[in-house]
N, CA, C and O of each residue as an XYZ file, in Angstrom:
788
protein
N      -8.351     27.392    -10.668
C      -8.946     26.294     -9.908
C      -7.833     25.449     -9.281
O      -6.895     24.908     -9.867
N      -8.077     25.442     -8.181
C      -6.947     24.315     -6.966
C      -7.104     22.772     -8.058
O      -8.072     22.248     -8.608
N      -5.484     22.403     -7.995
C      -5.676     20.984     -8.804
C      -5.896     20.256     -7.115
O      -5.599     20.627     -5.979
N      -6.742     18.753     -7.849
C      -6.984     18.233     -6.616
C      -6.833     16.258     -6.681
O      -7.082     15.705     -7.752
N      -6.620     15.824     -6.047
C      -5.770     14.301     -5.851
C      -6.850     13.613     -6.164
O      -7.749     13.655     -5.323
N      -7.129     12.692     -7.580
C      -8.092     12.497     -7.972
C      -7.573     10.848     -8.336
O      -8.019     10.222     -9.298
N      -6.511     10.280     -7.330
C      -6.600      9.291     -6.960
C      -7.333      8.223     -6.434
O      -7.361      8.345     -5.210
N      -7.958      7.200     -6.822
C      -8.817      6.196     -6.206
C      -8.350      5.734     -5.078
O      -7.206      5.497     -5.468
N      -8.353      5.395     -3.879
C      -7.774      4.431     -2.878
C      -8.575      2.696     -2.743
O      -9.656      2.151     -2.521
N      -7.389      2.455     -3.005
C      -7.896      0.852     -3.128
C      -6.784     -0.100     -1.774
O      -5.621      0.090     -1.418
N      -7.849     -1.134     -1.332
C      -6.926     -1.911     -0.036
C      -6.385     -3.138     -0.586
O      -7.043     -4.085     -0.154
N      -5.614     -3.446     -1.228
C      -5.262     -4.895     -2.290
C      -4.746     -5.568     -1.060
O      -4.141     -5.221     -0.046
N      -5.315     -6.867     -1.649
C      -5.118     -8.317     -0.734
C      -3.848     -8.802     -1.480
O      -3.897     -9.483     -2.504
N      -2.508     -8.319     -0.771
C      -1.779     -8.760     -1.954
C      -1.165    -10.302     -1.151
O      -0.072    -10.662     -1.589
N      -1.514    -10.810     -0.525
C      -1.248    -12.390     -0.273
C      -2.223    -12.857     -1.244
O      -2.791    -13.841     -0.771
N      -2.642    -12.576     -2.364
C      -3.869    -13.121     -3.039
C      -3.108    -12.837     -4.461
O      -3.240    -13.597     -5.420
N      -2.317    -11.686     -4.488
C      -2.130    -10.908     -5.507
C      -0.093    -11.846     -5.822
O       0.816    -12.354     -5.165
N      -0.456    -11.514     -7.240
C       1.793    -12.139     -7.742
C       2.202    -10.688     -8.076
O       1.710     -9.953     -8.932
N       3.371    -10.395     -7.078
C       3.635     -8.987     -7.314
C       5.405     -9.357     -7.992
O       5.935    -10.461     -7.860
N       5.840     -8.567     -8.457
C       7.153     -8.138     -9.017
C       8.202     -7.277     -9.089
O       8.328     -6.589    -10.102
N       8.968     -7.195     -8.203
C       9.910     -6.179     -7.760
C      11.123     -6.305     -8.721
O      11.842     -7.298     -8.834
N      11.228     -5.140     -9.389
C      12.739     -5.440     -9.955
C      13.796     -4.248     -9.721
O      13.838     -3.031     -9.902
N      14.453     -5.052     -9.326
C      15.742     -4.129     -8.460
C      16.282     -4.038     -6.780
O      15.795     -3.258     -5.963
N      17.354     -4.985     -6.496
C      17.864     -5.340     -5.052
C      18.528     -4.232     -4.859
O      19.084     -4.445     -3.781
N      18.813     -3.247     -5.185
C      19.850     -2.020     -4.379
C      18.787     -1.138     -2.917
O      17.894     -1.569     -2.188
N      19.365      0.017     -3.015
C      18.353      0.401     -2.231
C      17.009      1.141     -2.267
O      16.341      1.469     -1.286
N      16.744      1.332     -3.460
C      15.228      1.527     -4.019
C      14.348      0.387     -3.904
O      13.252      0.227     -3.366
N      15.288     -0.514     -4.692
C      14.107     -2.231     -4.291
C      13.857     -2.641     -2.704
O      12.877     -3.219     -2.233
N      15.340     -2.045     -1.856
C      14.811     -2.499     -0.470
C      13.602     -1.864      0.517
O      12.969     -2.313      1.473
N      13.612     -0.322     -0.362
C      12.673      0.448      0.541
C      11.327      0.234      0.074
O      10.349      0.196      0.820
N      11.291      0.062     -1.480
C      10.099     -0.357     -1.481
C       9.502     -2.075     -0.902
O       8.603     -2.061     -0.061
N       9.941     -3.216     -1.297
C       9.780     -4.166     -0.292
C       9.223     -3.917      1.069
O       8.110     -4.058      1.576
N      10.596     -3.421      1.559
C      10.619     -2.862      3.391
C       9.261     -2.450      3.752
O       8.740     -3.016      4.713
N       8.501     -1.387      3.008
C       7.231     -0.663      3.002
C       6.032     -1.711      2.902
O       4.966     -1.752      3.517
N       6.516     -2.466      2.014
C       5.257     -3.322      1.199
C       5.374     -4.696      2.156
O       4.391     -5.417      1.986
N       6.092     -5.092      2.874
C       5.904     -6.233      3.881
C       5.916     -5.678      5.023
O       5.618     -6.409      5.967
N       6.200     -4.468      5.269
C       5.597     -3.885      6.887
C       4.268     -3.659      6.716
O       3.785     -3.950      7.810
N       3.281     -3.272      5.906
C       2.397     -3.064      5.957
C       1.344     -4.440      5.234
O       0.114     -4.390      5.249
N       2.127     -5.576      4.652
C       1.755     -7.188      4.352
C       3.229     -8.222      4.208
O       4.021     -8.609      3.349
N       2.916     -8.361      5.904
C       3.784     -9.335      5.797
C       3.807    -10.860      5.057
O       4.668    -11.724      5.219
N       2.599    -10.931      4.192
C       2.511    -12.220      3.569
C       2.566    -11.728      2.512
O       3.061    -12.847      2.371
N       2.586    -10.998      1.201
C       2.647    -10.244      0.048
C       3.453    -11.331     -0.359
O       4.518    -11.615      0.190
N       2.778    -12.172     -1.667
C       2.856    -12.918     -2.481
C       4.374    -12.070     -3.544
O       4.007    -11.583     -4.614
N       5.338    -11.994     -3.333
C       6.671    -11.250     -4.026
C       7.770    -11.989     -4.565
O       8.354    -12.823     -3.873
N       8.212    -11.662     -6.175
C       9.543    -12.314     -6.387
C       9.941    -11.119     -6.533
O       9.207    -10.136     -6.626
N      11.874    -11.137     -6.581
C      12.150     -9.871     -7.057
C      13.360    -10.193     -7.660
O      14.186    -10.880     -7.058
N      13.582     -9.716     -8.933
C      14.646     -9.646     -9.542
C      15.780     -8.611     -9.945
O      15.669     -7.445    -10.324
N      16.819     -9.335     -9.762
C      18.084     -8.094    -10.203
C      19.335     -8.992    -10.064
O      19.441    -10.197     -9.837
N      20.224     -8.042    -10.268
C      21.762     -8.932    -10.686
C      22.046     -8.776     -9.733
O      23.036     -9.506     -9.772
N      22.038     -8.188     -8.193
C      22.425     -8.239     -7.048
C      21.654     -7.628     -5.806
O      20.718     -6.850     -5.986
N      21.961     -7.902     -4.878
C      20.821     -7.735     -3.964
C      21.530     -7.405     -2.319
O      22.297     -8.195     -1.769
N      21.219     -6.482     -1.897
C      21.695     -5.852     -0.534
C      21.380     -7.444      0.120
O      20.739     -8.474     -0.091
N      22.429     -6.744      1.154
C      22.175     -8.112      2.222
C      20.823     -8.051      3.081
O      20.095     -9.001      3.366
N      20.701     -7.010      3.346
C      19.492     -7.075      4.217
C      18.085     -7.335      3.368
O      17.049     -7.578      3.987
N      18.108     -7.266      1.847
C      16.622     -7.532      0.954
C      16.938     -8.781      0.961
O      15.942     -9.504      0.935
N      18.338     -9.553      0.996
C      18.314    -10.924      0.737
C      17.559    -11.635      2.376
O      16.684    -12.500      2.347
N      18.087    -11.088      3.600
C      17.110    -11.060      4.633
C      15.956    -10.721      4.632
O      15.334    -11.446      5.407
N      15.317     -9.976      4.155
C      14.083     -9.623      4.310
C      13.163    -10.519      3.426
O      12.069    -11.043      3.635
N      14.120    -10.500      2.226
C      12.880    -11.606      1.028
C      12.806    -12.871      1.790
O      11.856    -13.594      1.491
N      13.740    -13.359      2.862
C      14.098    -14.924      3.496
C      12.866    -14.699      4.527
O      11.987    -15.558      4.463
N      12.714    -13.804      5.332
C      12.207    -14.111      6.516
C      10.784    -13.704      6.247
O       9.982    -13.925      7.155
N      10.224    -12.989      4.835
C       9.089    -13.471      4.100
C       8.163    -14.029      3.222
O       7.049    -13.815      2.744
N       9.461    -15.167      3.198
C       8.928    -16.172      1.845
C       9.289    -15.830      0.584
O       9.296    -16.788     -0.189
N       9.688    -14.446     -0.028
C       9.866    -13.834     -1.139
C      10.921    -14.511     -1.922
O      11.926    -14.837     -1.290
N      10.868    -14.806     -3.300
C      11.570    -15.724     -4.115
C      12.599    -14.481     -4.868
O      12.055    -13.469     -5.312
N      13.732    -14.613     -4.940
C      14.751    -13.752     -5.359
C      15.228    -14.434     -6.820
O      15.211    -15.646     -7.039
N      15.540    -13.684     -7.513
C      16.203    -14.478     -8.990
C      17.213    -13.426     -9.275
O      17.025    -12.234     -9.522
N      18.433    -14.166     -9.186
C      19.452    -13.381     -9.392
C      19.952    -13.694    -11.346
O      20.092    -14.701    -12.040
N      20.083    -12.087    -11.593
C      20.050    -12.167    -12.789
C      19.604    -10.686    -13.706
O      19.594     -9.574    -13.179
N      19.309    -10.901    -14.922
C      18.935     -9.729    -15.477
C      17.636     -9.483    -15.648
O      17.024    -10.550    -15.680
N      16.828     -8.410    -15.792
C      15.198     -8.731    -16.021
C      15.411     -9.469    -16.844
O      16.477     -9.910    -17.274
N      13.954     -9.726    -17.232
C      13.310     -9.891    -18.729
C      11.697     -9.900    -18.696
O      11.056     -9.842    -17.646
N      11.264     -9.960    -19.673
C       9.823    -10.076    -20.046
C       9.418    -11.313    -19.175
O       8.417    -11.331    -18.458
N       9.863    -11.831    -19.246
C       8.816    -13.447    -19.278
C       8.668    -13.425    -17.466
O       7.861    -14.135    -16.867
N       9.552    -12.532    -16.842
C       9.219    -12.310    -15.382
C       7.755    -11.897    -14.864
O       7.354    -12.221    -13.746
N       7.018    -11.178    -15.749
C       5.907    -10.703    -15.825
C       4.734    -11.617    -16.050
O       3.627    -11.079    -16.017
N       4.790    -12.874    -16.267
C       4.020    -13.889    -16.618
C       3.161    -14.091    -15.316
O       3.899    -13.921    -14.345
N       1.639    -14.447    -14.869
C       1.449    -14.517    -13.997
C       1.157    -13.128    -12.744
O       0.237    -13.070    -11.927
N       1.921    -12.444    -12.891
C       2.152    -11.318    -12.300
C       0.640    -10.090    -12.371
O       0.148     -9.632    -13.403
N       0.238     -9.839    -11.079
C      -0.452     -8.835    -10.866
C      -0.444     -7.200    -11.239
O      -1.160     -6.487    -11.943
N       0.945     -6.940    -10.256
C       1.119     -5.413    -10.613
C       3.260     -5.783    -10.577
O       4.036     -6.697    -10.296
N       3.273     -5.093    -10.814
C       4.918     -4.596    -11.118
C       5.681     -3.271    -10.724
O       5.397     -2.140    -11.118
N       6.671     -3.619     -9.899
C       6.822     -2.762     -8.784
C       8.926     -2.347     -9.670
O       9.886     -3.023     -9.297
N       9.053     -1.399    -10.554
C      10.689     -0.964    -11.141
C      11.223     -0.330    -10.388
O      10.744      0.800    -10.298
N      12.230     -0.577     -9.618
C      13.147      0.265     -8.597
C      14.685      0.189     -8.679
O      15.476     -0.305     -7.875
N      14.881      0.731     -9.719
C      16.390      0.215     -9.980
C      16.893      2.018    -10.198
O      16.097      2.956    -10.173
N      18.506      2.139    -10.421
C      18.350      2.806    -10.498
C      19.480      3.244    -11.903
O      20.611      3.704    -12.062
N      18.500      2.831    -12.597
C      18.845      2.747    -14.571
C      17.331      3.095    -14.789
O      16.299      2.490    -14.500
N      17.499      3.902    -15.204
C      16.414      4.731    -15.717
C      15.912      4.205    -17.270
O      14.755      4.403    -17.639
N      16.588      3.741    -17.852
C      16.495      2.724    -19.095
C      15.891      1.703    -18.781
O      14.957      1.525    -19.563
N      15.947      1.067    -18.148
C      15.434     -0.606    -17.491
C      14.307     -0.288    -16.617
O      13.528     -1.211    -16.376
N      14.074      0.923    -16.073
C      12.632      1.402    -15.847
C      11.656      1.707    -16.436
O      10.599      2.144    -15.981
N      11.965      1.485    -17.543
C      10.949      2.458    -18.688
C      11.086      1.330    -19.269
O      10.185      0.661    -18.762
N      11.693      0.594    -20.096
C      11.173     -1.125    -20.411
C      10.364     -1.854    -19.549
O       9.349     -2.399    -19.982
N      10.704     -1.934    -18.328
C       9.454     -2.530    -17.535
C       8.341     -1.645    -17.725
O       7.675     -1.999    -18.698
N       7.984     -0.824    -17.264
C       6.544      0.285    -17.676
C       6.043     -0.344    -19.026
O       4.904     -0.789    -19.167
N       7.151     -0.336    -20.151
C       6.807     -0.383    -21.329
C       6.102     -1.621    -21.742
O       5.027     -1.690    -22.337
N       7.166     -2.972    -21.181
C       6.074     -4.229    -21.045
C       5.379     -4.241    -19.982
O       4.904     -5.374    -20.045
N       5.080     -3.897    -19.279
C       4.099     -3.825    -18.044
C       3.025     -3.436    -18.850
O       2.326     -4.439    -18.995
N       2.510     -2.427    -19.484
C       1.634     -1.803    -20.498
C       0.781     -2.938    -21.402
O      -0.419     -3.210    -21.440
N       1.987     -3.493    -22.134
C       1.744     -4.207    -22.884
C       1.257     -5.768    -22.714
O       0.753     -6.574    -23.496
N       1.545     -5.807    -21.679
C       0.944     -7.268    -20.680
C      -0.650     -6.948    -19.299
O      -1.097     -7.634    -18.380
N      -1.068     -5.391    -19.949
C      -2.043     -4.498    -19.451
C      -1.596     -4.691    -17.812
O      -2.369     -4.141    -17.028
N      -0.739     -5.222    -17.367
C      -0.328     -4.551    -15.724
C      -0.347     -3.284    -15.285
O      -0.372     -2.245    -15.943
N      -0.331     -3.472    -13.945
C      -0.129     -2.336    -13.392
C       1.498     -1.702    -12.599
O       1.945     -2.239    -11.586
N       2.040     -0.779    -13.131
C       3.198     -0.415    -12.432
C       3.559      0.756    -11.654
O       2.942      1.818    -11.741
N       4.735      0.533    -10.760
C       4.735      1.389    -10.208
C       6.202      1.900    -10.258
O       6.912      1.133     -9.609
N       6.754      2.709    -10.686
C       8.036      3.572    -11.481
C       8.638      4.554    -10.754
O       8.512      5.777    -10.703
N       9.659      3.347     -9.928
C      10.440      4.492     -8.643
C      10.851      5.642     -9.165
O      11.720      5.627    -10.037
N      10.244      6.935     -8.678
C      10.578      8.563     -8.667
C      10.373      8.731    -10.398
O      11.124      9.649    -10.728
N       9.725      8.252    -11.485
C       9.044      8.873    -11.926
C       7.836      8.649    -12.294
O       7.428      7.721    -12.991
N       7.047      9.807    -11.658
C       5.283      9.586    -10.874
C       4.818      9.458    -12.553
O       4.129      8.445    -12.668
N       4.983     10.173    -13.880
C       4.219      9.943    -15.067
C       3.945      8.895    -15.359
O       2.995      8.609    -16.089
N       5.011      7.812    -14.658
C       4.815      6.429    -15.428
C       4.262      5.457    -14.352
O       4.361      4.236    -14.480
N       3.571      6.162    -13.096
C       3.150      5.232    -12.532
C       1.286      5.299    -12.472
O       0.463      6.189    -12.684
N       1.201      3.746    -12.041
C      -0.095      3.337    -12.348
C      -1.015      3.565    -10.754
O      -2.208      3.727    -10.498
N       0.224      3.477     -9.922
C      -0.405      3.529     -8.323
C       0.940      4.218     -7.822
O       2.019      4.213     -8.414
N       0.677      4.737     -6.753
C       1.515      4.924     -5.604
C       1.736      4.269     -4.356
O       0.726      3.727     -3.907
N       2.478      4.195     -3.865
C       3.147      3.555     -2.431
C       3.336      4.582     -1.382
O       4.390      5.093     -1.002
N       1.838      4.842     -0.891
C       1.895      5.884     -0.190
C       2.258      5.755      1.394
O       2.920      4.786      1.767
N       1.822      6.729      2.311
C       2.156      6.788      3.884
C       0.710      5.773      4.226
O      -0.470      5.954      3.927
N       1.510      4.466      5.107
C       0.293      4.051      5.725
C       0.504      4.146      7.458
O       1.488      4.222      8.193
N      -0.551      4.112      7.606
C      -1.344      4.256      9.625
C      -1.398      2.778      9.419
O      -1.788      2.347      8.334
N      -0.905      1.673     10.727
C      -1.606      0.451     10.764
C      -1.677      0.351     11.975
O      -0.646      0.019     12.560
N      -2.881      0.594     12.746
C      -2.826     -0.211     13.986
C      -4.318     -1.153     13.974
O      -5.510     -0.849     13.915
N      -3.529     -2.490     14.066
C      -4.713     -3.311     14.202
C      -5.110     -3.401     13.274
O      -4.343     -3.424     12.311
N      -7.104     -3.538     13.012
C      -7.615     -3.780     12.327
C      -7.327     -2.237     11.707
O      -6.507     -2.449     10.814
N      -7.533     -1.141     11.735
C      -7.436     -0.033     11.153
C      -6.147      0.289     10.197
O      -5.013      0.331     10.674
N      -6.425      0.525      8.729
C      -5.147      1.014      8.576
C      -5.815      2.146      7.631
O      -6.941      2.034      7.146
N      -4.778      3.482      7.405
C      -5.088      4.414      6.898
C      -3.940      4.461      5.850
O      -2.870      3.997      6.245
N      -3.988      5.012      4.397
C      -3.480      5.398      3.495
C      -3.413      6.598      2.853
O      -4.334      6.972      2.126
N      -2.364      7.288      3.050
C      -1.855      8.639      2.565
C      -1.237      9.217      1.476
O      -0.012      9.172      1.367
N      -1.869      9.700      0.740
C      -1.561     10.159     -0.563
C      -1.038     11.891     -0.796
O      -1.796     12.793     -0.440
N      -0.002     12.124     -1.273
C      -0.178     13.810     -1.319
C       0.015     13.892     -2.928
O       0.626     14.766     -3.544
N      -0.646     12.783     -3.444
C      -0.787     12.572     -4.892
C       0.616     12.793     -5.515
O       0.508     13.696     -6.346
N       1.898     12.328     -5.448
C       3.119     12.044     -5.847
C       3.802     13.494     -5.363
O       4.818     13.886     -5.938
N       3.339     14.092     -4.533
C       4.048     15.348     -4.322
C       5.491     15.748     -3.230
O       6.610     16.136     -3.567
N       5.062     15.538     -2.161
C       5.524     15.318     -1.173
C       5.358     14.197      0.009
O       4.753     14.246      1.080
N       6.180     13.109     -0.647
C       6.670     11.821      0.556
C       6.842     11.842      2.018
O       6.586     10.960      2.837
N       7.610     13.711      2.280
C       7.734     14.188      3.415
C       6.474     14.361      3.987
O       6.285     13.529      4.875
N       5.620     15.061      3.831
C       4.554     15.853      4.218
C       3.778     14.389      4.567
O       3.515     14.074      5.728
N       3.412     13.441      3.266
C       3.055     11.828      3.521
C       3.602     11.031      4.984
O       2.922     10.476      5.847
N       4.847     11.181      4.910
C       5.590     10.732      6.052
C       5.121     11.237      7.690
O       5.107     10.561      8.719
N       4.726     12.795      7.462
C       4.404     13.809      9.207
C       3.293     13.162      9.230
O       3.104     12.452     10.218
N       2.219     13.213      8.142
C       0.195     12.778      8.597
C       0.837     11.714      8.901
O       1.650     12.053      9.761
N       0.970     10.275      8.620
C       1.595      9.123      9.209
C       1.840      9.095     10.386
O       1.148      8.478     11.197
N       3.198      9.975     10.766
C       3.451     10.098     12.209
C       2.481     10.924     13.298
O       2.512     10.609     14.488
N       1.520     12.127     12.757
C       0.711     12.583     13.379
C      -0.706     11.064     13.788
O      -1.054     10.537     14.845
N      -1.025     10.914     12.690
C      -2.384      9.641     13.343
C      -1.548      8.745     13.553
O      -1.367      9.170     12.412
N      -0.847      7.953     13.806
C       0.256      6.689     14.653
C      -0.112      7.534     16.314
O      -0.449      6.986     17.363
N       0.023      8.461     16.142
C      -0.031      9.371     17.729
C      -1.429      9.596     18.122
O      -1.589      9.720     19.336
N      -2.440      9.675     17.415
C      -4.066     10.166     18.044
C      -5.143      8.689     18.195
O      -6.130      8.428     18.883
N      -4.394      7.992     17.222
C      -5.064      6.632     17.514
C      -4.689      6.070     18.082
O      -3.504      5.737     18.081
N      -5.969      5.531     19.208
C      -5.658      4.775     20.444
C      -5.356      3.545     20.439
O      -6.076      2.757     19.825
N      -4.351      3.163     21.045
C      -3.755      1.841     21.208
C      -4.569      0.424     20.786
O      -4.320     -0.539     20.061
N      -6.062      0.987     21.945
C      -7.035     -0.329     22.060
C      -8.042      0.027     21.016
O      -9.155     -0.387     21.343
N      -8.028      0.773     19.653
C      -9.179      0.911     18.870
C      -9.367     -0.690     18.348
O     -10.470     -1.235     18.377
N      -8.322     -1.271     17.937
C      -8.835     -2.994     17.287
C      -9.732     -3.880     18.355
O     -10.367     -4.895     18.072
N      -9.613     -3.144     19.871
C     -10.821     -4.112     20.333
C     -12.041     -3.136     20.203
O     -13.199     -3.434     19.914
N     -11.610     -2.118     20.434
C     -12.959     -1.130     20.003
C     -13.709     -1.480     18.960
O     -14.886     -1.119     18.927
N     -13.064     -2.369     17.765
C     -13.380     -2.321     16.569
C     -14.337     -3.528     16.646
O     -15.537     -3.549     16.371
N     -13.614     -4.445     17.043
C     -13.905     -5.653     17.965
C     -15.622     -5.968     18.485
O     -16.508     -6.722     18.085
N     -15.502     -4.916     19.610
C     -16.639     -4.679     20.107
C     -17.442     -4.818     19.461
O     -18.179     -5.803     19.502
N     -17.601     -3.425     18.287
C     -18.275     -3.428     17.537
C     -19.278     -3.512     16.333
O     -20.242     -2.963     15.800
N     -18.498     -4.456     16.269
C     -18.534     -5.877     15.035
C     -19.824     -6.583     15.834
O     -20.990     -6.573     15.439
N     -19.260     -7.263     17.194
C     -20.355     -7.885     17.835
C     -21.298     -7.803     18.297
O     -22.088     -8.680     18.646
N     -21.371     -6.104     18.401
C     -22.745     -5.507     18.608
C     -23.484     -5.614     17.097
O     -24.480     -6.258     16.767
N     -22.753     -4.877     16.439
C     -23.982     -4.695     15.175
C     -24.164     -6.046     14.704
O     -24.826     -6.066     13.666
N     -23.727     -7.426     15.202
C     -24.334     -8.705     14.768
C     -25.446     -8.836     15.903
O     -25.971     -9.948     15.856
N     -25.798     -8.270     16.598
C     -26.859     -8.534     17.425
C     -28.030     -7.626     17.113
O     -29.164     -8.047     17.341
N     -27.843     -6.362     16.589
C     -28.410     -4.879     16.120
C     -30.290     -6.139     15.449
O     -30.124     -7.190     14.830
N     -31.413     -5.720     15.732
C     -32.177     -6.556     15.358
C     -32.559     -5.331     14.022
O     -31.878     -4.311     13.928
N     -33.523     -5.570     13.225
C     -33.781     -4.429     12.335
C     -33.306     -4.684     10.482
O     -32.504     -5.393      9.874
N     -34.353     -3.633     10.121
C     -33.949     -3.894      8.780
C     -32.389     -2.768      8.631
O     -32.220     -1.821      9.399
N     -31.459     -3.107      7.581
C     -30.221     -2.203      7.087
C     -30.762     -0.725      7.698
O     -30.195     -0.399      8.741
N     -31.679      0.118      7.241
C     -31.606      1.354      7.614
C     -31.509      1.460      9.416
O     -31.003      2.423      9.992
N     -31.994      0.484      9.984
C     -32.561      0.768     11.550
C     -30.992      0.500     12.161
O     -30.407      1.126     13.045
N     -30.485     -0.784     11.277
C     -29.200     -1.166     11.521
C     -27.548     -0.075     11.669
O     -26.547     -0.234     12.367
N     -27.882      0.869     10.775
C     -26.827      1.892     10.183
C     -27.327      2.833     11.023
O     -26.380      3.513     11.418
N     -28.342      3.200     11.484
C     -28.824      4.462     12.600
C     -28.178      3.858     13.948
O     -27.410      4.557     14.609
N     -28.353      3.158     14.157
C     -27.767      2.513     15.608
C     -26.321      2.458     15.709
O     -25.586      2.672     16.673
N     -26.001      2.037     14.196
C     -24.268      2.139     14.340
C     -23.800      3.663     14.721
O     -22.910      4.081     15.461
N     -24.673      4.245     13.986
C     -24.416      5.716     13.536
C     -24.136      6.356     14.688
O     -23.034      6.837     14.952
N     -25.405      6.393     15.623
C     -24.895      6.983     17.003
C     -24.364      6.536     18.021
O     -24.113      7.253     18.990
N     -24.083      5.163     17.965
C     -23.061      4.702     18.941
C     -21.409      5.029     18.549
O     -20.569      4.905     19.441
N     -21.020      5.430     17.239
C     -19.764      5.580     17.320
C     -19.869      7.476     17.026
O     -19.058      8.167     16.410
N     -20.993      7.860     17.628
C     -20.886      9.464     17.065
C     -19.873     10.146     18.036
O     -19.360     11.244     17.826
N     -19.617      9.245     19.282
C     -18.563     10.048     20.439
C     -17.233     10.053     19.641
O     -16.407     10.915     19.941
N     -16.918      9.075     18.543
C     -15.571      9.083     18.091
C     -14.806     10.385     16.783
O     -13.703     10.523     16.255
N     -16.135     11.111     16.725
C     -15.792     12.480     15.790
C     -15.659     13.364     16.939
O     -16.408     13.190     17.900
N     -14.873     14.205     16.946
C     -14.857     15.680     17.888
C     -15.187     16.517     17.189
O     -14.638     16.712     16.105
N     -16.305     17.318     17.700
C     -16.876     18.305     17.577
C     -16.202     19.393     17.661
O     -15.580     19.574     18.708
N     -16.134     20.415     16.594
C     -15.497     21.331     16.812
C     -16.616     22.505     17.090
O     -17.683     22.744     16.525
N     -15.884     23.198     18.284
C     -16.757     24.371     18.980
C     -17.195     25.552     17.995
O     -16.527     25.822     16.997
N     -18.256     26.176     18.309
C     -18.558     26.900     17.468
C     -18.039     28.341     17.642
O     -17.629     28.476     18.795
N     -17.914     29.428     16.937
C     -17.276     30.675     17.534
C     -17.933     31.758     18.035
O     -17.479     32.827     18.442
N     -19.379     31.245     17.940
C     -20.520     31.970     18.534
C     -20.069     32.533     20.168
O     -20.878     33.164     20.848
C-alpha cells in the first residue's frame, strides 16, 4: 500500500499567536525569512548567543524581539508553538523535550521525527495562499509546485476574489440555493480535461 501525507493543513493567525525561534545562524534566518514573508506581522522572539546580521535586520524591520544569550526553559512561557534551528543537535532535542512538556508545539530543523508541524512551500498571491507539503520528504520538489502555481495564478485573482465576495453577499436564498450559484459561477475556473473518446 502507497504511504500517504496524512498531514492536517491548518492557516495559523500567527499575529495572534507568541512564537519562538531559537537559533540566529543560518537555520534560524531561513526559517524566520519564510515565516515573515509569508506573515509579516508574526508575533516572534528569537533567541541565541549570536545572530547574523541580516536576522538582526530582519527581526528590526518586523518588530521581532531578539535576546541575546543562551536558551532556557522559561523562554517558552507564554509561547504558542516553538520553532529549534540551531545547529547543535543537543539543544534541539532539549527544546522538543521541554516543548513536550509545556504541551507546545515544535518544529525541529531537519529532524522531521521530532516535529509537530512543518514549514512547508507556500503560493501567496493576494487573498489566496496555497500550502505545500511533500510530507517532510522533499523541500525541492515543495520548492518546483511553489514555483509552478506562482506561474498559473493570475495576477488579478484577489480582485476576482473580491468580486466575489460581493456577489455572494447579494446571492438572495436559503445556504443550499446560495452554494449552487456560487458553484456555477466559478465552474469556468476548473479546466476540463478532454476526454479520449
Amino acid at each position: 500500500m502507497e504511504e500517504r501525507n496524512e498531514l492536517y493543513p491548518v492557516f495559523l493567525k500567527v499575529n495572534k499567536l507568541n512564537i519562538l525561534v531559537v537559533g540566529g545562524g543560518n537555520v534560524g534566518h531561513e526559517k524566520l525569512h519564510f515565516l515573515f514573508k509569508s506573515s509579516p506581522n508574526a508575533q516572534v522572539e528569537i533567541v541565541a548567543k549570536w545572530f547574523l546580521p541580516e536576522t538582526e535586520e530582519l527581526a528590526k524591520k518586523h518588530g521581532a524581539k531578539l535576546i541575546k544569550g543562551r536558551y532556557k526553559r522559561k523562554y517558552l512561557r507564554k509561547k504558542h508553538f516553538v520553532i529549534a534551528a540551531t545547529n547543535d543537535a543537543k539543544l534541539n532535542k532539549r527544546v522538543h523535550r521541554h516543548a513536550k512538556k509545556s504541551f507546545l508545539l515544535a518544529n525541529i530543523a531537519d529532524t522531521p521525527e521530532l516535529c509537530d508541524f512543518y514549514m512547508g512551500g507556500i503560493v501567496n498571491k493576494g487573498h489566496v495562499k496555497i500550502a505545500i507539503s511533500t510530507n517532510g520528504k522533499s523541500p525541492t520538489t515543495a520548492k518546483r509546485l511553489r514555483q509552478f502555481f506562482e506561474e498559473v495564478i493570475p495576477e488579478n485573482v484577489s480582485q476576482m476574489i473580491e468580486n466575489l465576495n460581493e456577489y455572494r453577499k447579494s446571492i438572495k436564498g436559503d445556504f443550499e440555493a446560495k452554494v449552487e450559484q456560487m458553484n456555477t459561477i466559478t465552474e469556468s475556473l476548473i479546466v476540463k480535461k478532454e476526454s479520449d473518446d
